[in-house]
XYZ file of C-alpha atoms in Angstrom:
270
model
C 79.605 104.215 97.835
C 76.839 103.735 100.365
C 73.278 104.576 99.326
C 73.103 106.488 102.614
C 75.814 108.899 101.507
C 75.049 112.595 101.122
C 73.268 113.362 97.803
C 76.087 115.768 96.869
C 78.516 112.833 96.946
C 76.198 110.681 94.858
C 75.793 113.418 92.236
C 79.550 114.083 92.144
C 80.299 110.375 91.672
C 77.717 109.996 88.912
C 79.083 113.020 87.050
C 82.629 111.729 86.594
C 83.896 108.881 84.446
C 86.752 108.005 86.794
C 88.355 109.097 90.056
C 90.346 112.325 89.781
C 94.156 112.440 89.915
C 94.258 113.201 93.656
C 92.012 110.231 94.478
C 94.096 107.907 92.306
C 97.370 109.097 93.879
C 95.964 108.791 97.403
C 94.637 105.288 96.722
C 98.068 104.117 95.563
C 99.829 105.772 98.516
C 97.447 104.271 101.088
C 97.809 100.832 99.507
C 101.620 101.068 99.522
C 101.543 102.006 103.214
C 99.220 99.097 104.041
C 101.452 96.611 102.232
C 104.696 97.967 103.687
C 103.306 97.778 107.233
C 102.368 94.109 106.763
C 105.787 93.263 105.324
C 107.516 94.906 108.308
C 105.050 93.224 110.710
C 103.860 96.611 111.951
C 100.342 95.303 111.273
C 99.415 91.673 111.871
C 97.177 91.651 108.787
C 96.547 93.832 105.758
C 94.852 96.967 107.071
C 93.179 99.504 104.801
C 94.059 103.133 105.512
C 92.100 106.163 104.395
C 92.876 107.460 100.914
C 90.308 110.228 101.416
C 92.239 111.484 104.456
C 95.263 111.952 102.194
C 93.127 113.763 99.602
C 91.810 116.081 102.336
C 95.201 116.802 103.937
C 98.036 116.488 101.399
C 99.553 119.891 100.526
C 97.368 121.628 103.124
C 99.143 124.527 104.815
C 98.282 124.242 108.488
C 97.382 127.459 110.280
C 99.060 128.000 113.681
C 96.769 126.828 116.487
C 95.824 129.578 118.934
C 95.671 128.303 122.498
C 95.603 124.676 123.627
C 94.366 122.135 121.054
C 90.854 120.825 121.585
C 90.651 117.419 123.224
C 86.914 116.718 123.046
C 83.912 117.354 120.851
C 80.238 117.506 121.770
C 76.875 116.636 120.257
C 76.497 120.358 119.578
C 79.662 120.212 117.438
C 78.176 117.346 115.427
C 74.873 119.147 114.943
C 76.656 122.331 113.858
C 78.615 120.365 111.265
C 75.467 118.653 109.937
C 73.712 122.014 109.587
C 76.756 123.382 107.758
C 76.752 120.425 105.333
C 73.007 120.774 104.647
C 73.040 124.559 104.189
C 73.194 126.152 100.702
C 76.704 127.042 99.523
C 77.686 130.680 100.035
C 80.016 132.642 97.757
C 82.773 132.151 100.320
C 82.128 128.400 100.265
C 82.411 128.314 96.472
C 85.688 130.277 96.569
C 87.089 127.864 99.141
C 85.991 124.891 97.016
C 87.822 126.365 94.021
C 90.986 126.777 96.109
C 90.730 123.197 97.332
C 90.288 121.960 93.773
C 93.492 123.730 92.748
C 95.309 122.057 95.652
C 93.900 118.649 94.745
C 95.007 118.974 91.125
C 98.640 119.128 92.294
C 98.580 116.125 94.652
C 100.957 113.264 93.821
C 101.701 109.899 95.423
C 104.812 111.473 96.962
C 102.729 114.274 98.527
C 100.355 111.696 100.015
C 103.171 109.609 101.488
C 104.828 112.686 102.984
C 101.488 113.726 104.476
C 101.148 110.312 106.158
C 104.711 110.527 107.499
C 104.012 113.952 108.971
C 100.438 113.599 110.225
C 99.841 109.859 110.528
C 96.879 108.251 108.791
C 93.519 106.911 110.052
C 92.078 103.543 109.166
C 89.717 103.633 106.199
C 86.598 103.127 108.328
C 87.479 106.069 110.586
C 87.308 108.698 107.829
C 84.957 109.709 105.027
C 84.694 107.490 101.945
C 86.859 108.143 98.900
C 85.224 110.862 96.812
C 83.357 112.491 99.706
C 82.642 116.141 98.903
C 81.423 117.176 102.356
C 83.508 119.527 104.473
C 85.946 117.945 106.886
C 84.433 118.518 110.351
C 86.360 120.871 112.656
C 86.777 118.084 115.221
C 88.451 115.745 112.686
C 91.815 116.309 114.382
C 90.530 114.136 117.249
C 89.981 111.106 115.010
C 92.650 108.468 115.822
C 95.535 108.227 113.370
C 98.176 105.543 113.055
C 101.679 107.054 113.187
C 103.747 106.303 110.068
C 107.452 107.104 110.016
C 109.619 106.744 106.954
C 110.969 108.320 103.802
C 110.021 108.418 100.145
C 112.284 106.618 97.674
C 111.992 107.638 94.006
C 113.843 106.128 91.048
C 113.603 106.759 87.326
C 115.240 103.673 85.827
C 113.288 100.463 85.335
C 116.202 98.324 86.530
C 116.307 100.273 89.812
C 112.572 99.763 90.233
C 113.015 96.015 89.778
C 115.551 96.053 92.629
C 113.036 97.841 94.871
C 110.418 95.274 93.865
C 112.451 92.575 95.646
C 111.377 94.158 98.941
C 107.720 94.821 98.152
C 105.269 96.461 95.721
C 106.374 99.598 93.881
C 104.290 102.599 92.865
C 104.631 103.834 89.278
C 102.905 105.739 86.514
C 101.569 103.981 83.430
C 101.197 105.551 79.996
C 97.571 104.837 79.101
C 96.242 104.537 75.562
C 92.601 104.048 74.626
C 90.946 101.855 73.463
C 94.006 99.595 73.818
C 93.830 99.418 77.624
C 90.155 98.392 77.478
C 90.943 95.481 75.149
C 93.684 93.789 77.181
C 91.515 91.414 79.196
C 92.671 89.090 81.966
C 94.963 86.979 79.796
C 96.359 89.696 77.538
C 99.454 91.867 77.872
C 99.180 95.643 77.594
C 101.532 96.945 74.892
C 100.425 100.581 74.732
C 99.449 102.064 71.392
C 98.551 99.371 68.908
C 96.521 100.920 66.092
C 95.635 103.967 64.058
C 92.590 104.701 66.219
C 94.690 104.824 69.405
C 94.316 107.906 71.604
C 96.747 108.897 74.358
C 94.853 109.317 77.646
C 97.759 110.261 79.911
C 99.571 108.891 82.958
C 97.791 106.852 85.626
C 99.136 105.880 89.051
C 99.542 102.108 89.472
C 101.163 99.583 91.801
C 103.594 96.988 90.454
C 103.094 93.736 92.350
C 105.512 91.420 90.555
C 107.347 90.525 87.359
C 107.425 87.283 85.351
C 107.871 86.074 81.770
C 105.159 85.200 79.282
C 106.337 83.613 76.015
C 109.807 84.936 76.737
C 108.604 88.520 77.296
C 109.121 90.112 80.704
C 105.848 91.534 82.007
C 104.827 93.331 85.176
C 101.564 92.661 86.990
C 100.110 96.031 87.973
C 97.083 97.100 89.968
C 95.250 99.994 88.347
C 92.056 101.920 88.980
C 90.707 103.058 85.616
C 87.187 104.298 84.955
C 86.219 103.539 88.582
C 87.208 99.868 88.212
C 90.183 98.368 90.028
C 91.852 95.469 88.234
C 95.113 93.594 87.739
C 96.773 93.884 84.360
C 99.950 92.615 82.732
C 102.210 95.273 81.168
C 105.059 94.563 78.756
C 108.371 95.814 80.179
C 110.256 95.636 76.875
C 107.865 97.981 75.056
C 109.387 101.353 74.093
C 107.098 104.147 72.911
C 107.843 107.597 71.489
C 106.105 110.532 73.152
C 106.207 114.277 72.718
C 107.881 115.683 75.841
C 107.292 119.250 77.091
C 110.251 120.860 78.877
C 110.502 123.659 81.454
C 111.980 126.046 78.881
C 108.829 125.506 76.742
C 110.719 123.446 74.170
C 109.442 120.081 72.943
C 111.102 116.860 71.884
C 110.135 113.318 70.935
C 111.744 110.898 73.369
C 111.621 107.128 73.928
C 110.085 105.831 77.163
C 108.846 102.621 78.734
C 105.169 102.177 79.477
C 105.942 102.266 83.222
C 107.813 105.300 84.566
C 108.391 107.388 87.749
C 108.769 104.657 90.358
C 108.171 105.295 94.055
C 108.066 103.392 97.365
C 107.669 104.320 101.034
C 110.585 103.104 103.139
C 109.054 102.733 106.577
C 110.924 102.833 109.867
C 110.027 100.473 112.685
């Protein structure tokens, strides 16, 4: 984050240990789009698209536009927005922030991909930085967006995900255990829970980049952002763990699962 960023953004970033679930989902979705566009030669080189745009717009219910859409913005518009950002928060502002936080808590990688398919997506440098807490300016609709057409493909089985991996990186969720994930290192292989002091952290969105074998064990190389640090990590694909599952009818059961689950890719159209 730039030192020139608004103090509210700096305080918000300092107060949290890691990006929230919406920011993690949006980061994975934007990265999958960037990679898919390179593979299909829609972009000549890897181009970063805005994860924050997806955070700001996924699951937003658009209000019908009255009259013709605006096609320009003025210096007065910019000044009005700056005054709004610098002004103390009103009760209405706080209520709106609470509503937006509820929306953000529901955002998934699928929601972000569907948002990009519907609205397009700007390049990273054309939108606010990831984690920006300032209001989206009213003239943001005029910021150029790259059209993205496609569909979301979701699979549950690991073998189906490995088939998708033949065509490019695959999004997934990883079961994270602490402190085990912190102890893996560059040369280690993440096996999930490994000791009595292990604590289950939850699911984290990741990108599977490839699969190979280490000492006869099939492992996936995944890209993960954990505690504000993005890194590559090897994950054992043969590892089965037992987790308490909560069902819609409020019942519970202990079920086996792999460390990597809920696979997803964007299938883009040329």
